[in-house]
PDB file of C-alpha atoms in Angstrom:
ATOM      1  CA  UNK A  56     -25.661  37.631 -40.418  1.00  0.00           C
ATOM      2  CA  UNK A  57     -21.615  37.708 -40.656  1.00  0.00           C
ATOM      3  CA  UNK A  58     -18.851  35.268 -41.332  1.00  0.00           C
ATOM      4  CA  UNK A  59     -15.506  36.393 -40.674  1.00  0.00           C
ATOM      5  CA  UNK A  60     -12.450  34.960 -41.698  1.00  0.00           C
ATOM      6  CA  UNK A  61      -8.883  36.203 -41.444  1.00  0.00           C
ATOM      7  CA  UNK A  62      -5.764  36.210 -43.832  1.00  0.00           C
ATOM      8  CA  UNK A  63      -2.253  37.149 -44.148  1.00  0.00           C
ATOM      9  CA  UNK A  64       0.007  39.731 -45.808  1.00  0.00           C
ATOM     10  CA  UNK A  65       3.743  39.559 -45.833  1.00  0.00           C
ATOM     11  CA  UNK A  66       6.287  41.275 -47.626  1.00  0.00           C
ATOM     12  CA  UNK A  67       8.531  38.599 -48.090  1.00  0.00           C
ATOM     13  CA  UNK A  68       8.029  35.030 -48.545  1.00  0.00           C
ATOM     14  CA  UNK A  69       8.957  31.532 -49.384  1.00  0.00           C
ATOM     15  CA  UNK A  70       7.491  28.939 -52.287  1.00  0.00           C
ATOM     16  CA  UNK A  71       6.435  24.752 -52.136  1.00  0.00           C
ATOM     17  CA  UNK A  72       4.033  23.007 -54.435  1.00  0.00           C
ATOM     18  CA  UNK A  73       3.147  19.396 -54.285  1.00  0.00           C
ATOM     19  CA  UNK A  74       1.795  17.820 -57.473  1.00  0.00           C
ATOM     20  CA  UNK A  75       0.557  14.413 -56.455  1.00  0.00           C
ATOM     21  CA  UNK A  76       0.918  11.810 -59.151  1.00  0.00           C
ATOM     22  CA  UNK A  77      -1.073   9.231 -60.883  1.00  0.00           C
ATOM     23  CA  UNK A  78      -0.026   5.423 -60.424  1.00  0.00           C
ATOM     24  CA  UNK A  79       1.014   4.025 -64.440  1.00  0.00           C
ATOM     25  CA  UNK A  80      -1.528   1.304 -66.295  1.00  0.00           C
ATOM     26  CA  UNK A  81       0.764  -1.286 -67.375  1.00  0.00           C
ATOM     27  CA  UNK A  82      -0.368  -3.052 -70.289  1.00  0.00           C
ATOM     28  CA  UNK A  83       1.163  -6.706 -70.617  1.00  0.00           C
ATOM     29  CA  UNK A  84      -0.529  -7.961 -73.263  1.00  0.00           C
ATOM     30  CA  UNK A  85      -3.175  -6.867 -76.254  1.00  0.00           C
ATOM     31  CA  UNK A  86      -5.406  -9.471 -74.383  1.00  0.00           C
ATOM     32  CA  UNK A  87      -4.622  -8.267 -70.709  1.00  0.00           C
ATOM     33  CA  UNK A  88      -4.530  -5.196 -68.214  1.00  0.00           C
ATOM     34  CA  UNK A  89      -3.554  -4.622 -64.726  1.00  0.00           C
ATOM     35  CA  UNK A  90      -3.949  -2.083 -62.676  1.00  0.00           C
ATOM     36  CA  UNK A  91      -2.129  -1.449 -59.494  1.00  0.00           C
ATOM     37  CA  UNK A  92      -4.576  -0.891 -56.592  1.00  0.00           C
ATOM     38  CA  UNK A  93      -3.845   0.824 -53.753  1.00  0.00           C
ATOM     39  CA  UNK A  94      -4.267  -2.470 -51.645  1.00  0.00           C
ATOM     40  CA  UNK A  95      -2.063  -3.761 -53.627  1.00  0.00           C
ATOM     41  CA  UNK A  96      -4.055  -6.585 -55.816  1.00  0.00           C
ATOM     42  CA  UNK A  97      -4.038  -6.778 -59.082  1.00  0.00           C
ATOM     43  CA  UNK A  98      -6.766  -6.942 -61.101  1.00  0.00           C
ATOM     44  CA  UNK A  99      -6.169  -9.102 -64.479  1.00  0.00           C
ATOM     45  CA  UNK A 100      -8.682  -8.962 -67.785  1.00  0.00           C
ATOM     46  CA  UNK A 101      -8.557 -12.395 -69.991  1.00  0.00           C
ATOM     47  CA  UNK A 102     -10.772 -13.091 -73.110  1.00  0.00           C
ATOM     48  CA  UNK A 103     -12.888 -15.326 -70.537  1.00  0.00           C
ATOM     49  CA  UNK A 104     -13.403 -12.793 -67.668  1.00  0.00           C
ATOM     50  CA  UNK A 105     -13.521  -8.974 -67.200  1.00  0.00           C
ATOM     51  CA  UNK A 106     -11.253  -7.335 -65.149  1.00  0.00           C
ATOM     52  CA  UNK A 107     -13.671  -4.576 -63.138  1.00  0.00           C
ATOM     53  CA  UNK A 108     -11.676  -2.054 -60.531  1.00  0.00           C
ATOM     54  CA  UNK A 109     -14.155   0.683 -58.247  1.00  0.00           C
ATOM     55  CA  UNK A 110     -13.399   3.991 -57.458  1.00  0.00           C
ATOM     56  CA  UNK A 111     -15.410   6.835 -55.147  1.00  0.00           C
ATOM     57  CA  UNK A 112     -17.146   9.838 -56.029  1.00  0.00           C
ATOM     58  CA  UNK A 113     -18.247  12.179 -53.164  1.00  0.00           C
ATOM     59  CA  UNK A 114     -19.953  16.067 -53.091  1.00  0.00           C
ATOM     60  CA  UNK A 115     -21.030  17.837 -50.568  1.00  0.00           C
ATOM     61  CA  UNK A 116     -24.756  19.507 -51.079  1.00  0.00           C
ATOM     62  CA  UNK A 117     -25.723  22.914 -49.202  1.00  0.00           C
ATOM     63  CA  UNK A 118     -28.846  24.972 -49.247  1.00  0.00           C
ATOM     64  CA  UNK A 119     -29.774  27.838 -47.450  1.00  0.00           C
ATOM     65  CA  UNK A 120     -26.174  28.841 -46.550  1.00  0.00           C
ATOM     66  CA  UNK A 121     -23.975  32.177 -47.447  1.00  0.00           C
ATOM     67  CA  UNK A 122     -20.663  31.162 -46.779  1.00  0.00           C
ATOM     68  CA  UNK A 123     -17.266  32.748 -47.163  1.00  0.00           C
ATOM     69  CA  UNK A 124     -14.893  29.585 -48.048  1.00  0.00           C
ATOM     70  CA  UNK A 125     -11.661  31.020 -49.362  1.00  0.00           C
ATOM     71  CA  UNK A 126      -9.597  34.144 -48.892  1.00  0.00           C
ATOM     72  CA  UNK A 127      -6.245  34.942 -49.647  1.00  0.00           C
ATOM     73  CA  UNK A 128      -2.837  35.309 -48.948  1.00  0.00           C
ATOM     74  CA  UNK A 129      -0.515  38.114 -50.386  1.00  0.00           C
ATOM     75  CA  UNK A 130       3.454  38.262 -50.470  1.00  0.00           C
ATOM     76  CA  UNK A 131       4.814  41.045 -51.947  1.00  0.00           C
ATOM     77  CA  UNK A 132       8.291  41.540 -53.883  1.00  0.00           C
ATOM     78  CA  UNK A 133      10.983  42.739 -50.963  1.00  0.00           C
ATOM     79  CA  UNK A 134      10.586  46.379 -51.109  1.00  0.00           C
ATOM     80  CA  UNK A 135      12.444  49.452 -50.016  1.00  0.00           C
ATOM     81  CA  UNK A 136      10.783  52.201 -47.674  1.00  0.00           C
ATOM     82  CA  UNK A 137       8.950  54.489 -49.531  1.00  0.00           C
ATOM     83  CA  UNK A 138       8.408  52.001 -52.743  1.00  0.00           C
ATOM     84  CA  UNK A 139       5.038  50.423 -54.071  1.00  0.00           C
ATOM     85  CA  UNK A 140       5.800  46.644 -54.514  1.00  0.00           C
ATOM     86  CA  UNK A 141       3.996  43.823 -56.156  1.00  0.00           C
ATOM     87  CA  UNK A 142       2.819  40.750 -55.778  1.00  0.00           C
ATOM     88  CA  UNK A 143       4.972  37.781 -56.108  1.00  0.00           C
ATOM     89  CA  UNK A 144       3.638  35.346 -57.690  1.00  0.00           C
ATOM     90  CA  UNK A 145       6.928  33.073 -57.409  1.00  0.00           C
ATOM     91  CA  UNK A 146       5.996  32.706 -53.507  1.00  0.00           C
ATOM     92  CA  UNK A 147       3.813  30.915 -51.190  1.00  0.00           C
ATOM     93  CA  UNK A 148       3.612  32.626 -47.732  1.00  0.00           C
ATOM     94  CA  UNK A 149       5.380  31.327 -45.093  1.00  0.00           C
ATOM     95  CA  UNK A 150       4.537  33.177 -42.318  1.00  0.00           C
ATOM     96  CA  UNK A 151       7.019  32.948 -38.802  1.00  0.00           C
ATOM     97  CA  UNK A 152       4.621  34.980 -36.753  1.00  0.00           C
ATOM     98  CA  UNK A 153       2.309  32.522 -35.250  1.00  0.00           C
ATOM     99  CA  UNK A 154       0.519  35.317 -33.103  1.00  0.00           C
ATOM    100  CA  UNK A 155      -2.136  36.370 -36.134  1.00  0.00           C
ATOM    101  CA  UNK A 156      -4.824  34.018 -37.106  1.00  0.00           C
ATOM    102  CA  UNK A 157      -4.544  32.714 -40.789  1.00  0.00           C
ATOM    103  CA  UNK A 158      -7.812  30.715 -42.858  1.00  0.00           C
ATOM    104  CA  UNK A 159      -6.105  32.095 -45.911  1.00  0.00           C
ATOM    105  CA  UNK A 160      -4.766  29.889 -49.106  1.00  0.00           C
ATOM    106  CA  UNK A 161      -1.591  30.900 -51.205  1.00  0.00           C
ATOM    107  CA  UNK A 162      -3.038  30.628 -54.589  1.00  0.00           C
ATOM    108  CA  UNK A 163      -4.825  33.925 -54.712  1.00  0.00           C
ATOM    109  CA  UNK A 164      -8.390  32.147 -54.507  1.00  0.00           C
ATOM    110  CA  UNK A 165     -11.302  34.530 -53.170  1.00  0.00           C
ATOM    111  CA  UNK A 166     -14.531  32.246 -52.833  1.00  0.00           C
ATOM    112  CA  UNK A 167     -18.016  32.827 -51.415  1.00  0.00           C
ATOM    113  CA  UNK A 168     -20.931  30.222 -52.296  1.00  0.00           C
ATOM    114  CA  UNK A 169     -24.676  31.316 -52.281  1.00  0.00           C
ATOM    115  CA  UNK A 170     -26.892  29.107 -51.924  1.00  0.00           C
ATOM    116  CA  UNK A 171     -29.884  30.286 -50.255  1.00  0.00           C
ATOM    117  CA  UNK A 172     -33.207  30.640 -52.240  1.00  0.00           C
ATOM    118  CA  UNK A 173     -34.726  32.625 -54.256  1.00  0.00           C
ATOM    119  CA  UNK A 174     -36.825  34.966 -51.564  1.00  0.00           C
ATOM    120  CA  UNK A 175     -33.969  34.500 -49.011  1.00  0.00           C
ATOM    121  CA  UNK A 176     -31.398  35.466 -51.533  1.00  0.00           C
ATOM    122  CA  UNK A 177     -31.089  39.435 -50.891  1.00  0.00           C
ATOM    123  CA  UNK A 178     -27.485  39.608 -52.214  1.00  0.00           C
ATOM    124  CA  UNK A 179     -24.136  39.946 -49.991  1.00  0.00           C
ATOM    125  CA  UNK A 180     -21.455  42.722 -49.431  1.00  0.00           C
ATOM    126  CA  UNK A 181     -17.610  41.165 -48.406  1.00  0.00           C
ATOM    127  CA  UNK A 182     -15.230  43.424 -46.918  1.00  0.00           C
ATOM    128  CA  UNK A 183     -11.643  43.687 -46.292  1.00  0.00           C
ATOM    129  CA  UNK A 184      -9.762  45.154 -43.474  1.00  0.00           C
ATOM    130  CA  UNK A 185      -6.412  45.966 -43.019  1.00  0.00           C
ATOM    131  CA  UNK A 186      -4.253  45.345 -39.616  1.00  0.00           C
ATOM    132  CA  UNK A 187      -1.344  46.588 -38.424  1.00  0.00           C
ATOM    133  CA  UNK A 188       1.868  45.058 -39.666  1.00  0.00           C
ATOM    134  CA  UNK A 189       4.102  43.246 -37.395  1.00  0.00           C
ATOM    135  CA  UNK A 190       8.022  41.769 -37.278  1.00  0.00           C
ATOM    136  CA  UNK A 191       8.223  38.099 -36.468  1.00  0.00           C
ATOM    137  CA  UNK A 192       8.547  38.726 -32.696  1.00  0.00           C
ATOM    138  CA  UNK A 193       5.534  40.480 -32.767  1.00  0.00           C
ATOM    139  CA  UNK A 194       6.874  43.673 -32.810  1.00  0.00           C
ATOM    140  CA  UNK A 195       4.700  46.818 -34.521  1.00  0.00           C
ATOM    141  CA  UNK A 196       6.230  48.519 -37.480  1.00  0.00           C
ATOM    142  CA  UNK A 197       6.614  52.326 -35.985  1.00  0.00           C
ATOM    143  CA  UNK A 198       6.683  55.170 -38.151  1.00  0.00           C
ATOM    144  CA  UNK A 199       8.957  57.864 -37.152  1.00  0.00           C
ATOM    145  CA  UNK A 200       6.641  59.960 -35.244  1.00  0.00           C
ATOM    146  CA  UNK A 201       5.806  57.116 -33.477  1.00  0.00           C
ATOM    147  CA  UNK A 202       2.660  55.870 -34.666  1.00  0.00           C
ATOM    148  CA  UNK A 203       1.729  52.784 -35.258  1.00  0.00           C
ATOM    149  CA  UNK A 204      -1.116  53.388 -38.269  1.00  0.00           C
ATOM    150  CA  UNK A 205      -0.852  53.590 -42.172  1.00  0.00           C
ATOM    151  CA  UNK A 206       2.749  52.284 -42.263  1.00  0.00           C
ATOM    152  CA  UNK A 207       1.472  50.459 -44.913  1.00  0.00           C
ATOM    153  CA  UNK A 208      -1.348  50.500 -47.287  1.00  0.00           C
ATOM    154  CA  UNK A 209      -2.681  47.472 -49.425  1.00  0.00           C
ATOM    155  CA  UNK A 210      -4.635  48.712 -53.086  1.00  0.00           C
ATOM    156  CA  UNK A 211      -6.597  46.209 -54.183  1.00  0.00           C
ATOM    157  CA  UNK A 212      -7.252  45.795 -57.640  1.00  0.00           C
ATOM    158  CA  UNK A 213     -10.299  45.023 -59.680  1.00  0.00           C
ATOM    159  CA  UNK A 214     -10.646  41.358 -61.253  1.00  0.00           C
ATOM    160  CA  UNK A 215     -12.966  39.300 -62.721  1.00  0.00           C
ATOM    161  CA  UNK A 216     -15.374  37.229 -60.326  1.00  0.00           C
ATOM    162  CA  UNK A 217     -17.230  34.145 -62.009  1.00  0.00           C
ATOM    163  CA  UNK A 218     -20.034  32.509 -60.565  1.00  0.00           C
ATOM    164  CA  UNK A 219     -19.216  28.898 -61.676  1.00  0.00           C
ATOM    165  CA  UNK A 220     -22.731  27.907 -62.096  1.00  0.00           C
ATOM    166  CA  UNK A 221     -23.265  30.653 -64.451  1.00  0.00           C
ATOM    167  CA  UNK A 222     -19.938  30.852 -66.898  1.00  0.00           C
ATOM    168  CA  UNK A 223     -21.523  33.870 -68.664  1.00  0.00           C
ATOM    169  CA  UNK A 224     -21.715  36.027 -65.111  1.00  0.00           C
ATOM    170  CA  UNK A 225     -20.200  39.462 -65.506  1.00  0.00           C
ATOM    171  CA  UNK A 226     -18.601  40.497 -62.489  1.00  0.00           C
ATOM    172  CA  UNK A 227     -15.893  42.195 -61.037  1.00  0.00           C
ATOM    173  CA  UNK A 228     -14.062  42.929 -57.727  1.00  0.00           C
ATOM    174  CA  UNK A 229     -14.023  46.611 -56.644  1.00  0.00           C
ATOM    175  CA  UNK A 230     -11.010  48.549 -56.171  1.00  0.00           C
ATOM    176  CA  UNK A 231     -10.230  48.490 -52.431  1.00  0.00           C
ATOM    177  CA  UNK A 232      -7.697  51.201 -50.523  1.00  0.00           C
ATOM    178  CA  UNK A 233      -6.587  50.085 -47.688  1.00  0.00           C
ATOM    179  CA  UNK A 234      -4.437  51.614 -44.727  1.00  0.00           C
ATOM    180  CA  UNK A 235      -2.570  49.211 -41.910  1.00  0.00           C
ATOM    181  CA  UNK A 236      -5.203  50.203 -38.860  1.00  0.00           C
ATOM    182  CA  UNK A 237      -7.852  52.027 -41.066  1.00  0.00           C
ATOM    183  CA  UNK A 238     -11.510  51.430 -41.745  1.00  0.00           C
ATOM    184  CA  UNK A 239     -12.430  47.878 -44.373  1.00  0.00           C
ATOM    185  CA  UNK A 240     -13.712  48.446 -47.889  1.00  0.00           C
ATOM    186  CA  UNK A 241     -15.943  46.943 -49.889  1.00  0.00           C
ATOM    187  CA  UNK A 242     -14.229  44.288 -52.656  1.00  0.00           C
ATOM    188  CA  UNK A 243     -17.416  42.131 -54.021  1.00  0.00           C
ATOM    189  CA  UNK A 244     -20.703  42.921 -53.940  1.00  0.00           C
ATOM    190  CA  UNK A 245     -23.788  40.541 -55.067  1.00  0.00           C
ATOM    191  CA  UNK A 246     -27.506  42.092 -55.707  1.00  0.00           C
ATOM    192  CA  UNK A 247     -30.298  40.188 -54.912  1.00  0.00           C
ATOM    193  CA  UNK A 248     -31.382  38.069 -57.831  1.00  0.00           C
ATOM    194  CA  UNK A 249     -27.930  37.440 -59.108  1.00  0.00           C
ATOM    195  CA  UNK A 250     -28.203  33.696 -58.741  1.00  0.00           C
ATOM    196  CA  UNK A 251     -26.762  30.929 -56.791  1.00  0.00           C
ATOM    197  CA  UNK A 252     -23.525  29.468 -56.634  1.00  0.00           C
ATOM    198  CA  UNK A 253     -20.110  29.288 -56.289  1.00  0.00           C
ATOM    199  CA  UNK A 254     -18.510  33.357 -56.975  1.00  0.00           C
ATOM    200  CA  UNK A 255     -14.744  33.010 -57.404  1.00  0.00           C
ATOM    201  CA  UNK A 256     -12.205  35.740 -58.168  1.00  0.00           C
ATOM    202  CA  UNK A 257      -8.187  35.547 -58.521  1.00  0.00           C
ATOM    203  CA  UNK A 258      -6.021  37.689 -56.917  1.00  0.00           C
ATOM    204  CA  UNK A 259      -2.849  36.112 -58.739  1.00  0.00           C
ATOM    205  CA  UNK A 260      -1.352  38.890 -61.515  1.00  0.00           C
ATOM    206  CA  UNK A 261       1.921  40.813 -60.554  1.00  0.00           C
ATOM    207  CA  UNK A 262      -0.655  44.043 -60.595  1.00  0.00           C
ATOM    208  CA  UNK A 263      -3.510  42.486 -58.991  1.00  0.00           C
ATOM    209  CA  UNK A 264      -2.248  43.827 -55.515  1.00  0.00           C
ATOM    210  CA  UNK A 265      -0.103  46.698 -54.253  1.00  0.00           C
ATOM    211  CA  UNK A 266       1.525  46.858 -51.039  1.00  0.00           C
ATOM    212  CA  UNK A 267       2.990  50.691 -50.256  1.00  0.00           C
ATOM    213  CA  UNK A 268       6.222  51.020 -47.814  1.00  0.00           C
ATOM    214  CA  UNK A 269       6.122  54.231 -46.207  1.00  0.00           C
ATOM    215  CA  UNK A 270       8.877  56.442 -46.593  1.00  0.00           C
ATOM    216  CA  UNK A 271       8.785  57.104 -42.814  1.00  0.00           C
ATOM    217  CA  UNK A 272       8.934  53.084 -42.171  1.00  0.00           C
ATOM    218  CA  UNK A 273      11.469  52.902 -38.631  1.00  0.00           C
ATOM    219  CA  UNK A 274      13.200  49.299 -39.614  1.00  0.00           C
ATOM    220  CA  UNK A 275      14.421  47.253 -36.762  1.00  0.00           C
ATOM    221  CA  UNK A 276      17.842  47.714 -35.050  1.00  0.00           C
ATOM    222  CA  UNK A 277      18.274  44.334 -34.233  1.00  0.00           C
ATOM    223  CA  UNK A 278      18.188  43.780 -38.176  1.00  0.00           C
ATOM    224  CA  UNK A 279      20.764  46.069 -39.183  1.00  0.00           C
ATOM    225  CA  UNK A 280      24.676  45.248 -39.650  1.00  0.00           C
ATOM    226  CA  UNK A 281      27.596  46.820 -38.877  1.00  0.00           C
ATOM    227  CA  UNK A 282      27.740  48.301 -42.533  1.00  0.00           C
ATOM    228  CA  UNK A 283      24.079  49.749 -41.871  1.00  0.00           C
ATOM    229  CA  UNK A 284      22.089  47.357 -43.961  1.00  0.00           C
ATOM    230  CA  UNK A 285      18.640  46.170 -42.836  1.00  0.00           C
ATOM    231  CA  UNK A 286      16.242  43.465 -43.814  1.00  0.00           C
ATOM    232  CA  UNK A 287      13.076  43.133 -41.716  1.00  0.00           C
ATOM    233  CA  UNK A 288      10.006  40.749 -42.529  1.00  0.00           C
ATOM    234  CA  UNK A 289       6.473  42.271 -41.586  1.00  0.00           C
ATOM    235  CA  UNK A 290       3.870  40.522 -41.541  1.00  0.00           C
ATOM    236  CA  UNK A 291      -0.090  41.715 -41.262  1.00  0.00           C
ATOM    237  CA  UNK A 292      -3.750  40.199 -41.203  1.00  0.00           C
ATOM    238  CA  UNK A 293      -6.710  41.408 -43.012  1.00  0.00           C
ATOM    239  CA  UNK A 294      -9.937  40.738 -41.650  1.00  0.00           C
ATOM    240  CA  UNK A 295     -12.515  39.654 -44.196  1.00  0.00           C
ATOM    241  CA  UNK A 296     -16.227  39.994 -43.465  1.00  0.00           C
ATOM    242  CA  UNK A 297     -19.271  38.666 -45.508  1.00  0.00           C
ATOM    243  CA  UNK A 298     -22.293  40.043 -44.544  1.00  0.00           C
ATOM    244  CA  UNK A 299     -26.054  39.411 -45.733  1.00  0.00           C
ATOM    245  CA  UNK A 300     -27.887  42.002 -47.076  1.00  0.00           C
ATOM    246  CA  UNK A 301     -31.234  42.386 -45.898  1.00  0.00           C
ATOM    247  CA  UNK A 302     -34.424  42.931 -47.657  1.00  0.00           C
ATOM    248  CA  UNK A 303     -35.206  45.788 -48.719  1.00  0.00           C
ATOM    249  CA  UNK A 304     -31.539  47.242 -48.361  1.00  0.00           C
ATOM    250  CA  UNK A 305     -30.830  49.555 -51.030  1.00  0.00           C
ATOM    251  CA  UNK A 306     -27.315  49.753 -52.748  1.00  0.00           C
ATOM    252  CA  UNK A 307     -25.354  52.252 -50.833  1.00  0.00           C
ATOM    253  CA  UNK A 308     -22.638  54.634 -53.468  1.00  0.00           C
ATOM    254  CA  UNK A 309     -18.734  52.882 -53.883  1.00  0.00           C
ATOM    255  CA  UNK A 310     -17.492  53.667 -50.746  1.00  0.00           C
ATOM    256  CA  UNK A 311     -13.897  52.788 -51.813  1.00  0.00           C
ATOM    257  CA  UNK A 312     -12.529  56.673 -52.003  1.00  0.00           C
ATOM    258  CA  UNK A 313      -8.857  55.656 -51.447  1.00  0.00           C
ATOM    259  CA  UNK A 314      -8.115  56.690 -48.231  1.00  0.00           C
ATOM    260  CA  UNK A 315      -4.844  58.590 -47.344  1.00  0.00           C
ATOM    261  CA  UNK A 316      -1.690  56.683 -46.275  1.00  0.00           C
ATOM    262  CA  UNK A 317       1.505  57.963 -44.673  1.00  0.00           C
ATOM    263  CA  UNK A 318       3.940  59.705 -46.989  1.00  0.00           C
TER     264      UNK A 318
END
């Protein structure tokens, strides 16, 4: 059993945050409140009659399922060619090339829930794979031998994961290495037993992720000015992939080794 889902990884990026807001109780007298609905009535309380107003409360209930419900976005501080950058945590990705899928979110937010039972419940591995990097015309970055491959390389750091229905869970992410065009490595890992529910970790410290610019990076021509300066926005997917361990499946050694980018 898989589920796949895709997200993005950008260099640079842009911020926006919308903050709904909550309509003010206006209080007219000690004896009276009114509320403004959103139909528009008002609903008025009197020492004769109670003033009652309804709201909605919804969930949604799953069992038997092993899904992979959030995955995230990266943008990275603008970086120079053979630099590590972080993350920046200032910015929300906008991405401008429309060619790579994107499920991902821009608050960092890595989410699996497991709720299958108890004899079902084997454990899960999810895995992250790195793409190639791309300009917003959907042009490959090149290195300057003309491949394609490990012009860039994303490090994943460990972080906590909590399983919300268990607040005293002690988990963590694994390191991943990752090369633009290499193989995926392991980032969170469940045995079988460890419970149901909701496993979240967050990918949102400076340090949490590391994106590394080749030295050997070819930037585009049709970015650079007459005085020789450059600026050129990549853009790459990684492919995340939850899979369902079976029974009887033993726990195979860390196979994070980091694995060797470009110079």
């Amino acid at each position: 059993m898989k589920i796949t889902r895709t997200a993005l990884v950008s260099s640079i990026a842009a911020v926006g945050m919308v903050i709904g807001g909550i309509a003010p109780t206006t209080v007219n007298a000690a004896d009276a409140t009114e509320l403004n609905l959103n139909n528009g009535k008002l609903i008025t309380s009197t020492k004769e009659n109670a003033g009652q107003a309804y709201s909605t409360a919804n969930v949604t209930v799953i069992s038997g399922f092993l899904t992979l419900e959030k995955v995230p976005n990266f943008s990275f501080v603008k970086a120079q060619a053979g630099t590590d950058t972080k993350l920046d945590t200032s910015n929300k990705l906008e991405t401008s090339n429309k060619a790579l899928n994107d499920d991902g979110n821009n608050q960092g937010l890595l989410q699996i829930t497991e709720s299958r039972s108890g004899t079902e419940n084997k454990g899960f591995d999810l895995t992250a794979q790195l793409g190639e990097f791309k300009e917003s015309d959907g042009k490959a970055a090149t290195l300057k031998d003309g491949s394609k491959e490990s012009a860039f390389s994303l490090k994943l750091n460990s972080v906590k994961a909590t399983n919300l229905s268990d607040k005293n869970s002690n988990m963590t992410t694994k390191e991943a290495n990752l090369v633009a065009g290499g193989d995926a490595a392991s980032v969170l890992s469940a045995k079988a037993g460890n419970g149901a529910g909701t496993y979240q970790a967050m990918f949102t410290d400076p340090s949490s992720a590391l994106l590394k610019v080749s030295k050997d990076l070819v930037t585009s021509s049709s970015s650079t000015t007459n005085g020789g300066q450059n600026v050129t926005s990549y853009t790459g997917q990684i492919t995340w992939t939850l899979t369902a361990k079976a029974a009887g499946a033993t726990e195979k050694p860390d196979g994070n080794a980091p694995q060797t980018p470009a110079a």
